[in-house]
């Protein structure tokens, strides 16, 4: 995936349709010293709406999508091209990071969570910068890159990474052919988003899974666990997943962000004559999603 231009935001602007002032990474670094960065990342999370599948609360940093339609949502619109050209802010000042950035120093509530990515049926609310409504935005979020989806520019994920550098590793896993044109990189997710506009828009565009990793394992061990899980549970069944490892230690034997895995997983056919149609045999049922969670626990073992 290519890296798009990065803009750091002003915390007062929380609407994806409004342009935040530019703040270069050097200025950002001077404002956030190591101690402030750690406080921001460690701060107690604000709880969010319950996961639509499990019913348990999900932290804003772990809530890639939800189906709720707030009453102030705008009418459905799909701006494209140069309609909207600025990234909505995820503020990097200390107070805002304390509210939205860090969750993972705490005990993990569940070893594994999976959430459907659903296009909003009443437009994207202006204050939902912590919730990402497209497969494209979710794929960008896990690697902390900025970009544009069918609703316009994404939140400023790059500024989040600059404020709390937790991206350890990332990649794509899928069957043979998943890295060929025209589905290389973000095109895989853009095609799914485009298809979902007209083909069963109420069905998931993709899924976003989050799994906790053992703190006693190193980066190579985390990678091996994640790839084993993806290959055996997803790739073997025809799915493609973009994955990322997030972790940040405090340099003193503890964690600013406990290690965890993100995976954005296909929910629709990604090639062939049924391209873009929902694939009911993958993760459409609660039973299959629960089985996937059990498989994650079996993969990581008792180390959690």
Tab-separated table of C-alpha atoms in Angstrom:
chain	number	residue	atom	x	y	z
A	1	UNK	CA	0.000	0.000	0.000
A	2	UNK	CA	1.336	3.413	-0.850
A	3	UNK	CA	1.512	6.021	1.841
A	4	UNK	CA	-0.660	9.057	1.297
A	5	UNK	CA	0.061	12.557	2.514
A	6	UNK	CA	-0.233	13.008	6.269
A	7	UNK	CA	-1.889	15.890	8.091
A	8	UNK	CA	-2.104	16.286	11.846
A	9	UNK	CA	-5.318	17.864	13.098
A	10	UNK	CA	-6.740	20.417	15.463
A	11	UNK	CA	-8.806	18.778	18.228
A	12	UNK	CA	-11.615	21.300	17.779
A	13	UNK	CA	-12.456	19.993	14.329
A	14	UNK	CA	-14.117	16.563	14.487
A	15	UNK	CA	-16.099	16.591	11.240
A	16	UNK	CA	-14.840	14.631	8.250
A	17	UNK	CA	-16.167	17.401	6.022
A	18	UNK	CA	-14.051	20.167	7.581
A	19	UNK	CA	-10.374	20.726	6.934
A	20	UNK	CA	-8.071	20.818	9.994
A	21	UNK	CA	-5.016	23.072	10.010
A	22	UNK	CA	-1.719	21.485	8.992
A	23	UNK	CA	0.793	20.486	11.666
A	24	UNK	CA	4.037	18.909	10.523
A	25	UNK	CA	5.364	15.768	12.282
A	26	UNK	CA	8.365	17.688	13.626
A	27	UNK	CA	6.128	20.184	15.386
A	28	UNK	CA	3.990	17.356	16.681
A	29	UNK	CA	7.050	15.609	18.097
A	30	UNK	CA	8.163	18.724	19.925
A	31	UNK	CA	4.769	19.058	21.564
A	32	UNK	CA	4.524	15.489	22.746
A	33	UNK	CA	7.505	14.410	24.800
A	34	UNK	CA	7.964	10.782	25.755
A	35	UNK	CA	6.192	11.129	29.096
A	36	UNK	CA	3.157	12.853	27.631
A	37	UNK	CA	3.031	10.260	24.889
A	38	UNK	CA	3.037	7.450	27.432
A	39	UNK	CA	0.332	9.111	29.547
A	40	UNK	CA	-1.780	9.575	26.444
A	41	UNK	CA	-1.401	5.951	25.435
A	42	UNK	CA	-1.986	4.552	28.934
A	43	UNK	CA	-5.020	6.641	29.830
A	44	UNK	CA	-8.229	4.948	30.875
A	45	UNK	CA	-10.500	4.424	27.880
A	46	UNK	CA	-13.930	5.886	27.389
A	47	UNK	CA	-16.314	3.034	26.901
A	48	UNK	CA	-18.312	2.909	23.716
A	49	UNK	CA	-21.426	1.260	22.342
A	50	UNK	CA	-21.725	-2.532	22.727
A	51	UNK	CA	-20.384	-4.799	20.040
A	52	UNK	CA	-23.345	-5.633	17.770
A	53	UNK	CA	-22.352	-9.315	17.761
A	54	UNK	CA	-21.232	-10.004	21.332
A	55	UNK	CA	-23.101	-7.327	23.282
A	56	UNK	CA	-19.957	-6.460	25.235
A	57	UNK	CA	-18.595	-2.901	25.376
A	58	UNK	CA	-15.921	-2.117	22.826
A	59	UNK	CA	-13.255	0.524	23.340
A	60	UNK	CA	-13.275	3.306	20.711
A	61	UNK	CA	-9.821	2.260	19.505
A	62	UNK	CA	-11.140	-1.251	18.959
A	63	UNK	CA	-14.443	-0.315	17.353
A	64	UNK	CA	-13.920	-0.406	13.599
A	65	UNK	CA	-17.580	-0.386	12.670
A	66	UNK	CA	-21.043	-0.459	14.136
A	67	UNK	CA	-24.483	-0.499	12.637
A	68	UNK	CA	-26.059	2.209	14.801
A	69	UNK	CA	-27.624	5.067	12.883
A	70	UNK	CA	-27.553	8.233	15.033
A	71	UNK	CA	-30.536	10.558	14.614
A	72	UNK	CA	-28.318	13.393	13.360
A	73	UNK	CA	-26.926	11.328	10.476
A	74	UNK	CA	-27.045	12.959	7.083
A	75	UNK	CA	-28.877	11.557	4.095
A	76	UNK	CA	-27.029	8.847	2.216
A	77	UNK	CA	-24.271	10.263	0.047
A	78	UNK	CA	-21.172	8.840	-1.557
A	79	UNK	CA	-18.811	11.735	-2.385
A	80	UNK	CA	-16.033	10.763	-4.770
A	81	UNK	CA	-13.094	12.262	-6.555
A	82	UNK	CA	-12.106	15.661	-5.213
A	83	UNK	CA	-15.372	16.351	-3.404
A	84	UNK	CA	-13.689	16.158	0.014
A	85	UNK	CA	-9.934	16.479	0.177
A	86	UNK	CA	-8.874	16.764	3.832
A	87	UNK	CA	-8.473	14.058	6.454
A	88	UNK	CA	-10.744	14.339	9.466
A	89	UNK	CA	-8.801	14.706	12.694
A	90	UNK	CA	-7.857	12.195	15.281
A	91	UNK	CA	-6.395	14.844	17.556
A	92	UNK	CA	-2.859	14.292	18.767
A	93	UNK	CA	-2.972	16.612	21.757
A	94	UNK	CA	-2.590	14.956	25.140
A	95	UNK	CA	-6.163	15.421	26.323
A	96	UNK	CA	-7.708	13.885	23.239
A	97	UNK	CA	-5.290	10.987	23.118
A	98	UNK	CA	-6.199	10.298	26.723
A	99	UNK	CA	-9.768	9.864	25.557
A	100	UNK	CA	-9.346	7.818	22.393
A	101	UNK	CA	-5.864	6.395	21.880
A	102	UNK	CA	-4.863	3.842	24.475
A	103	UNK	CA	-6.577	0.851	25.805
A	104	UNK	CA	-4.072	-1.908	25.859
A	105	UNK	CA	-2.242	-1.518	29.133
A	106	UNK	CA	-5.299	-3.024	30.803
A	107	UNK	CA	-6.315	-6.663	31.097
A	108	UNK	CA	-7.898	-7.770	27.800
A	109	UNK	CA	-11.690	-8.168	28.176
A	110	UNK	CA	-11.893	-10.864	25.483
A	111	UNK	CA	-9.117	-12.792	23.731
A	112	UNK	CA	-10.826	-12.242	20.368
A	113	UNK	CA	-13.485	-9.950	18.928
A	114	UNK	CA	-14.866	-9.731	15.416
A	115	UNK	CA	-17.111	-6.960	14.110
A	116	UNK	CA	-18.903	-6.568	10.764
A	117	UNK	CA	-18.013	-3.563	8.638
A	118	UNK	CA	-21.321	-2.110	7.448
A	119	UNK	CA	-21.976	0.899	5.268
A	120	UNK	CA	-24.244	3.369	7.097
A	121	UNK	CA	-27.669	3.517	5.523
A	122	UNK	CA	-28.265	7.124	6.587
A	123	UNK	CA	-24.924	8.732	5.772
A	124	UNK	CA	-21.773	9.172	7.822
A	125	UNK	CA	-22.381	11.144	11.048
A	126	UNK	CA	-20.204	14.211	11.420
A	127	UNK	CA	-18.867	13.232	14.849
A	128	UNK	CA	-17.993	9.591	14.206
A	129	UNK	CA	-14.238	9.955	13.676
A	130	UNK	CA	-13.644	6.954	15.950
A	131	UNK	CA	-15.774	4.643	13.820
A	132	UNK	CA	-14.867	3.648	10.298
A	133	UNK	CA	-17.641	2.715	7.946
A	134	UNK	CA	-15.853	1.180	4.947
A	135	UNK	CA	-13.559	-1.769	4.267
A	136	UNK	CA	-11.053	0.660	2.746
A	137	UNK	CA	-10.900	2.833	5.865
A	138	UNK	CA	-10.487	-0.190	8.127
A	139	UNK	CA	-7.599	-1.480	6.008
A	140	UNK	CA	-5.926	1.938	6.216
A	141	UNK	CA	-6.573	2.234	9.941
A	142	UNK	CA	-4.764	-0.948	10.938
A	143	UNK	CA	-1.566	0.194	9.169
A	144	UNK	CA	-2.037	3.808	10.333
A	145	UNK	CA	-2.123	5.309	6.841
A	146	UNK	CA	-4.302	8.083	5.450
A	147	UNK	CA	-6.371	7.700	2.322
A	148	UNK	CA	-9.782	8.186	0.756
A	149	UNK	CA	-12.769	5.876	0.762
A	150	UNK	CA	-16.154	6.207	-0.907
A	151	UNK	CA	-17.293	8.610	1.835
A	152	UNK	CA	-14.316	10.935	1.441
A	153	UNK	CA	-10.937	11.272	3.185
A	154	UNK	CA	-10.372	9.040	6.184
A	155	UNK	CA	-9.610	10.243	9.696
A	156	UNK	CA	-5.954	11.157	10.203
A	157	UNK	CA	-4.613	7.730	11.081
A	158	UNK	CA	-1.029	8.802	10.359
A	159	UNK	CA	-1.138	11.384	13.142
A	160	UNK	CA	-2.266	8.656	15.511
A	161	UNK	CA	0.834	6.644	14.637
A	162	UNK	CA	3.085	9.669	15.093
A	163	UNK	CA	1.659	10.253	18.558
A	164	UNK	CA	1.782	6.609	19.651
A	165	UNK	CA	4.067	4.475	17.420
A	166	UNK	CA	2.489	1.067	17.964
A	167	UNK	CA	2.676	-0.480	14.465
A	168	UNK	CA	5.017	-3.487	14.692
A	169	UNK	CA	4.344	-5.455	11.499
A	170	UNK	CA	1.699	-5.870	8.801
A	171	UNK	CA	0.913	-7.686	5.574
A	172	UNK	CA	-1.676	-9.574	3.523
A	173	UNK	CA	-2.534	-13.263	3.614
A	174	UNK	CA	-4.712	-14.996	1.070
A	175	UNK	CA	-5.057	-17.750	-1.523
A	176	UNK	CA	-3.032	-17.774	-4.730
A	177	UNK	CA	-4.091	-14.840	-6.882
A	178	UNK	CA	-4.973	-12.444	-4.075
A	179	UNK	CA	-1.976	-10.247	-4.926
A	180	UNK	CA	-2.731	-9.945	-8.647
A	181	UNK	CA	-4.227	-6.980	-10.476
A	182	UNK	CA	-6.856	-5.618	-10.184
A	183	UNK	CA	-7.119	-6.601	-6.516
A	184	UNK	CA	-3.647	-5.638	-5.361
A	185	UNK	CA	-3.386	-3.329	-2.349
A	186	UNK	CA	-6.400	-1.204	-1.475
A	187	UNK	CA	-8.194	-2.112	-4.706
A	188	UNK	CA	-9.361	-5.298	-2.978
A	189	UNK	CA	-11.295	-3.279	-0.403
A	190	UNK	CA	-12.393	-0.507	-2.758
A	191	UNK	CA	-14.018	-3.058	-5.035
A	192	UNK	CA	-15.855	-4.564	-2.059
A	193	UNK	CA	-17.045	-1.112	-0.974
A	194	UNK	CA	-18.198	-0.278	-4.501
A	195	UNK	CA	-20.072	-3.568	-4.814
A	196	UNK	CA	-21.825	-3.080	-1.481
A	197	UNK	CA	-23.439	0.139	-2.698
A	198	UNK	CA	-25.701	-1.788	-5.064
A	199	UNK	CA	-25.499	-5.462	-4.022
A	200	UNK	CA	-27.153	-6.090	-0.653
A	201	UNK	CA	-25.857	-2.940	1.061
A	202	UNK	CA	-27.163	-4.189	4.417
A	203	UNK	CA	-24.753	-7.151	4.300
A	204	UNK	CA	-21.221	-6.785	5.712
A	205	UNK	CA	-18.605	-5.396	3.361
A	206	UNK	CA	-15.870	-7.121	5.375
A	207	UNK	CA	-15.060	-8.061	8.975
A	208	UNK	CA	-12.589	-6.539	11.416
A	209	UNK	CA	-11.092	-8.971	13.925
A	210	UNK	CA	-8.927	-8.159	16.943
A	211	UNK	CA	-6.999	-10.787	18.878
A	212	UNK	CA	-4.795	-10.352	21.940
A	213	UNK	CA	-1.271	-11.771	21.812
A	214	UNK	CA	0.919	-13.187	24.605
A	215	UNK	CA	3.198	-10.580	26.164
A	216	UNK	CA	5.937	-13.139	26.798
A	217	UNK	CA	6.454	-13.718	23.060
A	218	UNK	CA	8.671	-11.613	20.791
A	219	UNK	CA	7.800	-10.050	17.437
A	220	UNK	CA	8.780	-13.144	15.447
A	221	UNK	CA	6.603	-15.278	17.708
A	222	UNK	CA	3.622	-12.952	17.304
A	223	UNK	CA	3.989	-13.027	13.539
A	224	UNK	CA	4.116	-16.824	13.493
A	225	UNK	CA	0.972	-17.083	15.630
A	226	UNK	CA	-0.931	-14.634	13.440
A	227	UNK	CA	0.089	-16.219	10.137
A	228	UNK	CA	-0.699	-19.708	11.433
A	229	UNK	CA	-4.164	-18.573	12.483
A	230	UNK	CA	-4.872	-16.738	9.224
A	231	UNK	CA	-3.620	-19.568	7.015
A	232	UNK	CA	-5.493	-22.329	8.823
A	233	UNK	CA	-8.757	-20.534	9.544
A	234	UNK	CA	-9.210	-18.010	6.723
A	235	UNK	CA	-6.928	-18.599	3.746
A	236	UNK	CA	-7.734	-22.323	3.688
A	237	UNK	CA	-11.392	-21.363	3.251
A	238	UNK	CA	-10.787	-18.862	0.452
A	239	UNK	CA	-10.719	-15.617	2.420
A	240	UNK	CA	-8.181	-12.794	2.198
A	241	UNK	CA	-7.043	-10.814	5.238
A	242	UNK	CA	-4.933	-7.715	5.732
A	243	UNK	CA	-3.281	-8.002	9.138
A	244	UNK	CA	-1.286	-5.789	11.476
A	245	UNK	CA	0.486	-6.225	14.805
A	246	UNK	CA	0.191	-3.379	17.309
A	247	UNK	CA	2.288	-3.163	20.476
A	248	UNK	CA	4.323	-0.592	22.383
A	249	UNK	CA	6.447	-1.364	25.432
A	250	UNK	CA	7.370	1.209	28.050
A	251	UNK	CA	11.065	0.321	28.154
A	252	UNK	CA	10.735	-0.825	31.767
A	253	UNK	CA	9.310	-4.293	31.328
A	254	UNK	CA	5.713	-3.136	30.967
A	255	UNK	CA	3.369	-2.143	28.187
A	256	UNK	CA	2.008	1.136	26.950
A	257	UNK	CA	-0.056	-0.916	24.499
A	258	UNK	CA	-0.346	-4.638	25.015
A	259	UNK	CA	0.369	-6.679	21.860
A	260	UNK	CA	-2.629	-7.480	19.720
A	261	UNK	CA	-3.519	-8.378	16.159
A	262	UNK	CA	-5.901	-6.651	13.761
A	263	UNK	CA	-7.249	-8.387	10.655
A	264	UNK	CA	-9.583	-6.963	8.012
A	265	UNK	CA	-11.214	-9.997	6.402
A	266	UNK	CA	-13.153	-10.404	3.172
A	267	UNK	CA	-16.890	-11.018	3.525
A	268	UNK	CA	-17.627	-10.940	-0.222
A	269	UNK	CA	-16.286	-12.777	-3.236
A	270	UNK	CA	-13.067	-11.038	-4.219
A	271	UNK	CA	-12.719	-12.467	-7.732
A	272	UNK	CA	-14.614	-14.435	-10.360
A	273	UNK	CA	-18.113	-14.063	-11.806
A	274	UNK	CA	-19.655	-13.425	-8.373
A	275	UNK	CA	-17.235	-10.616	-7.548
A	276	UNK	CA	-18.611	-8.380	-4.788
A	277	UNK	CA	-21.494	-10.652	-3.795
A	278	UNK	CA	-21.716	-11.627	-0.099
A	279	UNK	CA	-20.203	-15.052	0.631
A	280	UNK	CA	-22.561	-16.682	3.121
A	281	UNK	CA	-20.286	-19.683	3.699
A	282	UNK	CA	-17.526	-17.631	5.344
A	283	UNK	CA	-18.367	-15.625	8.474
A	284	UNK	CA	-22.009	-14.688	8.046
A	285	UNK	CA	-23.275	-16.700	11.022
A	286	UNK	CA	-22.673	-16.252	14.727
A	287	UNK	CA	-21.691	-19.925	14.928
A	288	UNK	CA	-18.862	-19.453	12.426
A	289	UNK	CA	-17.610	-16.295	14.120
A	290	UNK	CA	-17.638	-18.002	17.513
A	291	UNK	CA	-15.695	-20.904	16.021
A	292	UNK	CA	-13.141	-18.434	14.690
A	293	UNK	CA	-12.727	-16.970	18.169
A	294	UNK	CA	-12.244	-20.436	19.635
A	295	UNK	CA	-9.626	-21.144	16.983
A	296	UNK	CA	-7.750	-17.984	17.968
A	297	UNK	CA	-7.688	-19.044	21.620
A	298	UNK	CA	-6.467	-22.494	20.588
A	299	UNK	CA	-3.722	-20.923	18.463
A	300	UNK	CA	-2.329	-18.571	21.099
A	301	UNK	CA	-2.760	-21.155	23.856
A	302	UNK	CA	-2.641	-20.376	27.561
A	303	UNK	CA	-0.006	-17.657	27.204
A	304	UNK	CA	-2.581	-14.881	27.509
